[in-house]
Amino acid sequence: MTCSDSESVGGNTVDIATNHTVRDFVKDNGGHTVITRVLIANNGIAAVKEIRSVRQWAYATFGDERAIEFVAMATPEDLKVNAEYIRMADQYVEVPSGTNNNNYANVELIVDVAERTGAHAVWAGWGHASENPLLPESLRASKSKVVFIGPPGSAMRSLGDKISSTIVAQHAEVPTMPWSGDGITDTRVNEAGHLEVPDDAYHAATTHNMDEGLKQALRIGFPVMIKASEGGGGKGIRMVSKETDFASAFYQCQAEVPGSPIFIMKLAGESRHLEVQVLADQYGNAISLFGRDCSVQRRHQKIIEEAPVTIAPPETFEQMEKAAVRLAQLV
C-alpha cells in the first residue's frame, strides 16, 4: 500500500518554497515537498544522532552542513545541563518540565511548536511520541501541513497493537509463534485506503477472561506467555510454565494494564531476540537495512543492541528480512 497524496505532500511544496539549494534538489529529483527546517521532538542522544546524520548528508550533497536548520525542544532540565543537542541546534524552544507527557510526548505541544517556529517537518526519533499515530495525523491536519518524518498513522495503528499486528503479519505470510489467534488472517482496506483488522477477527484472537486464556494455553501447550496488547516496558507480560500458575499470572497482567485486551502466545525458549530494520517510502518501496541482536535484556527490556546479526545462519536471516519487507509493504 502507498500513502495518499494528502498524507505525503507537506505545506512547503516546490511551487511555493523560497529559492534554495534544497528546493532545486527536490525539484530536479521530481519531489513535491521542500524541507529546510526540522523540529526535533526528542532529546538526548536521539536528537544528537539525527542532527549529526542530516548535517553529514547535507555537507556531502550540498557542500553546506547547515542547509537544513534544526529547532530543538528543550526542557528546563535539559537546559540546566547544557545538553549537547541543544548546542548543536540552530534554535531551541523551551518546553515544560516534568514527565514526557508535558513535553516530548505531548502531541498538541509538538504541533504548536512546529507551527510557531515555521518547521516544515517534525522528527520524533524513538520513544516519546514517535509511535503515537495522533502525531502524524495532527501534523498533517495542521494549518501548515507539517510533514512527519516517519510512518503514517495508519501504519502505526496496524502494527502498534500486538494483536492486530500479529494478524497483519499472518496475512503477509510472516511466520509467527503459536498463539490465541492462530490462522486468523482477516484484514480489510478502509475508505481511507488504510489496512485494518476487522473487529470480529480481533475479537477472535483475544482471550476475554481467565477461562478462555487457560483453554488457549492448554491448546498451545505450556510454557506460554500471557501478554496485554497495550502493555510495554515489562508490564502486562508473564511467563507461565504450568497450569496451576496460570490464573494468578493472568490476573496480574490484567491489573498491570487495566482494560487492555489479552492474548496467549507460546514461549520461545532458548531463543535470541533478532530484529530487522526496515526503511519504506510513500510509494510502497521497502528495503531491509539488515538487523540487530537485542538478546541482552533485563525484565523483558533491551539493554544492549548488537549489530550485525551473527548468531543466525545467513539464509535464515535473509528469510526474516524478506518477511519484514512484505509486512512493511502491506501497511
C-alpha atoms as one frame of an Amber mdcrd trajectory, in Angstrom:
protein
   0.000   0.000   0.000   1.106   3.589  -0.539   0.242   6.826   1.182  -2.301
   9.115  -0.431  -1.179  12.499  -1.715  -2.804  14.226   1.227  -0.638  12.200
   3.601   2.687  12.683   1.870   2.644  16.232   0.485   3.632  18.889   3.004
   2.721  22.543   3.080   6.064  23.809   1.772   5.694  22.480  -1.767   8.179
  23.051  -4.576   5.821  25.591  -6.160   5.770  27.932  -3.152   9.122  27.247
  -1.464  11.696  30.035  -1.494  14.754  29.684  -3.710  17.213  27.370  -2.016
  19.684  24.672  -2.952  17.418  22.145  -1.248  14.462  23.337  -3.331  16.494
  22.878  -6.501  17.493  19.405  -5.369  13.878  18.414  -4.679  12.668  19.837
  -7.997  15.435  18.193 -10.021  14.619  14.828  -8.470  10.861  15.032  -9.039
   9.954  15.638  -5.414   6.995  17.606  -4.118   7.854  18.987  -0.644  10.857
  21.069   0.387  12.125  20.557   3.944  14.733  23.021   5.168  13.606  23.430
   8.780  13.062  20.452  11.072  11.699  20.362  14.613  13.353  17.748  16.836
  10.647  16.383  19.147  13.115  14.416  21.234  16.215  14.915  23.351  19.481
  13.297  24.349  21.450  11.001  22.068  18.480  10.527  19.718  18.456  14.236
  18.857  22.251  14.336  18.581  22.305  11.431  16.120  19.597  12.971  13.939
  21.239  16.380  13.698  24.670  14.886  13.114  23.452  12.462  10.423  21.500
  15.041   8.445  24.352  17.534   8.595  26.758  14.929   7.254  24.335  14.220
   4.390  23.785  17.933   3.741  27.528  18.581   3.540  28.040  15.651   1.164
  25.066  16.676  -1.000  25.135  20.481  -0.964  28.565  21.325   0.422  26.782
  23.046   3.310  26.094  21.191   6.534  23.651  23.924   7.592  21.423  23.572
   4.526  18.838  22.032   6.861  18.036  24.005  10.018  17.096  22.330  13.278
  14.819  23.577  16.029  15.141  21.726  19.329  12.602  21.334  22.103  14.327
  21.809  25.461  13.043  21.311  28.993  14.471  23.314  31.896  16.319  20.153
  32.945  17.995  19.806  29.530  18.879  23.497  29.524  20.346  23.290  33.016
  22.852  20.619  31.976  23.570  22.406  28.683  22.654  19.283  26.680  24.697
  18.686  23.548  21.714  18.500  21.200  20.639  21.998  22.272  24.103  23.368
  21.494  24.020  21.669  18.100  20.597  23.014  17.081  20.124  26.292  15.221
  17.340  27.309  17.592  15.658  25.940  20.686  12.244  26.403  22.221  11.799
  25.885  25.947   9.006  23.486  26.855   7.546  22.481  30.252   9.489  20.243
  32.606   8.272  17.043  34.189   7.260  13.714  32.666   7.297  13.388  28.885
   3.545  13.850  28.556   4.310  17.501  29.382   6.882  17.883  26.622   8.354
  15.346  24.177   5.275  13.098  24.180   2.725  15.930  24.127   1.244  15.884
  20.621  -0.592  19.203  20.938   2.560  20.919  22.169   4.691  19.472  19.367
   2.239  20.630  16.701   2.044  24.097  18.291   5.838  24.475  18.441   6.178
  23.257  14.853   3.655  25.841  13.665   5.141  28.693  15.686   8.709  28.039
  14.559   7.846  27.542  10.885   9.092  23.967  10.802   8.443  22.097   7.561
   8.794  18.706   9.254   8.978  17.019  12.649  11.396  14.257  13.613  10.336
  12.386  16.751  13.014   9.705  16.723  12.183   6.822  19.037  10.236   6.689
  22.276   8.118   9.629  23.477   5.525  10.491  20.768   7.250   8.666  17.915
   4.770   5.763  17.900   1.638   7.786  18.615  -0.489   7.857  15.437  -2.082
  11.107  16.595   1.201  12.926  15.922   1.468  12.360  12.156  -2.287  12.788
  11.808  -2.320  16.052  13.761   0.657  17.420  11.844  -0.988  16.579   8.535
  -4.160  18.353   9.669  -2.272  21.446  10.831  -2.526  24.765   9.019   0.991
  24.433   7.624   0.622  20.722   6.766   3.811  19.876   8.615   5.438  16.639
   7.456   6.044  13.819   9.921   9.374  12.119   9.245   8.308   8.545   9.848
   5.465   6.136   9.109   1.886   7.352   8.654  -0.577   6.979  11.493  -2.324
   4.170   9.619   0.815   2.021   9.704   1.223   2.712  13.420  -2.362   1.659
  14.060  -1.911  -1.533  12.037   1.325  -2.557  13.734   1.253  -0.720  17.057
  -1.251  -3.081  18.660   0.229  -6.503  19.421  -2.896  -8.454  18.455  -3.730
  -6.650  15.216  -0.065  -6.555  14.196   0.237 -10.335  14.539  -2.907 -10.819
  12.449  -1.498  -8.461   9.810   1.786 -10.392   9.923  -0.043 -13.652   9.329
  -1.822 -12.036   6.395   1.607 -11.124   4.976   2.712 -14.749   5.466   5.222
 -13.840   8.151   5.967 -16.892  10.345   4.568 -16.471  13.865   4.689 -18.392
  17.128   1.578 -20.427  18.036  -0.872 -18.102  19.792  -4.521 -17.489  20.554
  -5.032 -16.021  17.071  -3.609 -18.927  15.073  -4.785 -18.938  11.455  -6.590
 -15.582  11.609  -5.564 -13.546   8.562  -8.611 -11.334   8.008  -7.755  -7.753
   7.050  -9.518  -5.097   5.030  -8.795  -1.769   3.403 -10.983   1.001   4.804
 -12.420   4.011   2.981  -9.223   5.987   3.556  -7.185   3.262   1.869  -5.620
   2.019   5.118  -5.219  -1.600   6.127  -7.065  -2.591   9.282  -8.152  -5.695
  11.162 -11.940  -6.232  11.368 -13.414  -6.227  14.868 -14.582  -9.833  14.647
 -11.073 -11.037  13.719  -9.539  -9.040  16.573 -12.178 -10.376  18.945 -11.471
 -13.965  17.895  -7.751 -13.614  18.676  -8.372 -12.126  22.123  -8.820 -14.045
  25.375 -11.592 -12.252  27.229 -11.277 -13.951  30.596  -9.084 -16.325  32.530
 -11.000 -19.447  31.480 -10.635 -18.598  27.782  -6.971 -17.893  28.313  -6.362
 -21.201  30.062  -8.165 -23.060  27.296  -5.877 -21.454  24.728  -2.797 -22.187
  26.854  -3.720 -25.870  27.038  -4.236 -25.951  23.269  -0.920 -24.232  22.556
   0.976 -26.149  25.221   2.972 -24.863  28.185   5.163 -22.907  28.700   3.278
 -19.851  27.392   3.397 -16.081  27.608   0.392 -14.068  28.746   0.535 -10.657
  27.092  -1.509  -7.472  27.363  -1.835  -5.985  23.903  -1.362  -2.454  25.237
   1.437  -3.428  27.595   5.057  -2.418  27.348   8.110  -1.618  29.403   7.941
  -5.009  31.094   4.344  -4.519  32.242   1.465  -6.757  31.184   3.605  -9.775
  30.378   4.014 -13.042  32.299   5.621 -16.399  31.588   3.667 -19.424  32.794
   5.199 -22.901  32.794   2.355 -24.903  34.358  -1.418 -24.863  34.534  -1.655
 -24.209  38.279   0.164 -20.875  37.916  -1.944 -19.599  35.044  -4.815 -17.889
  36.886  -2.676 -15.671  39.134  -0.428 -14.639  36.232  -3.442 -13.807  34.069
  -4.951 -11.560  36.733  -1.591  -9.854  37.296  -1.440  -8.916  33.612  -4.970
  -7.559  33.775  -4.124  -5.461  36.839  -0.926  -4.013  35.357  -2.611  -2.803
  32.139  -6.283  -2.235  33.038  -8.707  -2.593  30.151  -6.134  -3.954  27.716
  -7.054  -6.937  25.529  -5.005 -10.013  26.426  -3.672 -12.818  24.253  -1.703
 -16.001  24.805   1.438 -16.973  22.906   3.818 -19.921  23.009   7.041 -19.185
  24.870  10.059 -19.041  22.596  12.500 -20.777  24.918  16.284 -20.627  24.485
  15.837 -18.112  21.677  17.502 -14.933  20.514  15.791 -11.559  20.051  16.693
 -10.583  16.490  15.257  -7.514  14.775  15.141  -6.465  11.137  15.494  -2.759
  10.382  13.192  -1.658   7.561  13.097   1.557   5.561   9.992   2.321   3.487
   8.744   5.284   1.479   5.392   6.757   0.472   5.468   4.991  -2.894   5.300
   1.459  -1.500   9.021   0.734  -1.723  10.621  -1.020   1.240  14.095  -2.367
   1.900  15.883  -4.091   4.744  18.750  -2.255   6.396  19.960  -5.523   7.910
  19.333  -6.133  11.606  20.499  -6.285  15.196  20.619  -8.727  18.076  18.757
  -7.436  21.139  19.001 -10.575  23.247  20.745  -8.958  26.232  17.731  -7.936
  28.314  16.583  -7.349  31.870  12.924  -7.698  32.837  11.939  -8.013  29.174
  13.680  -4.726  28.351  16.606  -4.474  25.914  19.896  -3.359  27.454  22.371
  -3.897  24.615  21.769  -3.937  20.849  24.435  -5.652  18.757  24.908  -5.378
  15.003  25.250  -7.042  12.611  23.368 -10.235  13.468  25.850 -13.113  13.563
  24.026 -15.841  15.516  21.516 -16.762  12.770  22.574 -18.546   9.565  22.672
 -16.043   6.655  19.911 -17.865   4.784  17.645 -17.773   7.855  18.129 -14.072
   8.429  17.569 -13.411   4.721  14.147 -15.039   5.032  13.467 -12.820   8.057
  14.395  -9.746   6.011  12.090 -10.752   3.169   9.220 -11.315   5.604   9.812
  -7.914   7.225   9.788  -6.184   3.828   6.487  -7.918   2.892   4.946  -6.695
   6.124   6.185  -3.120   5.623   4.826  -3.011   2.089   1.451  -4.290   3.258
   0.830  -1.433   5.684
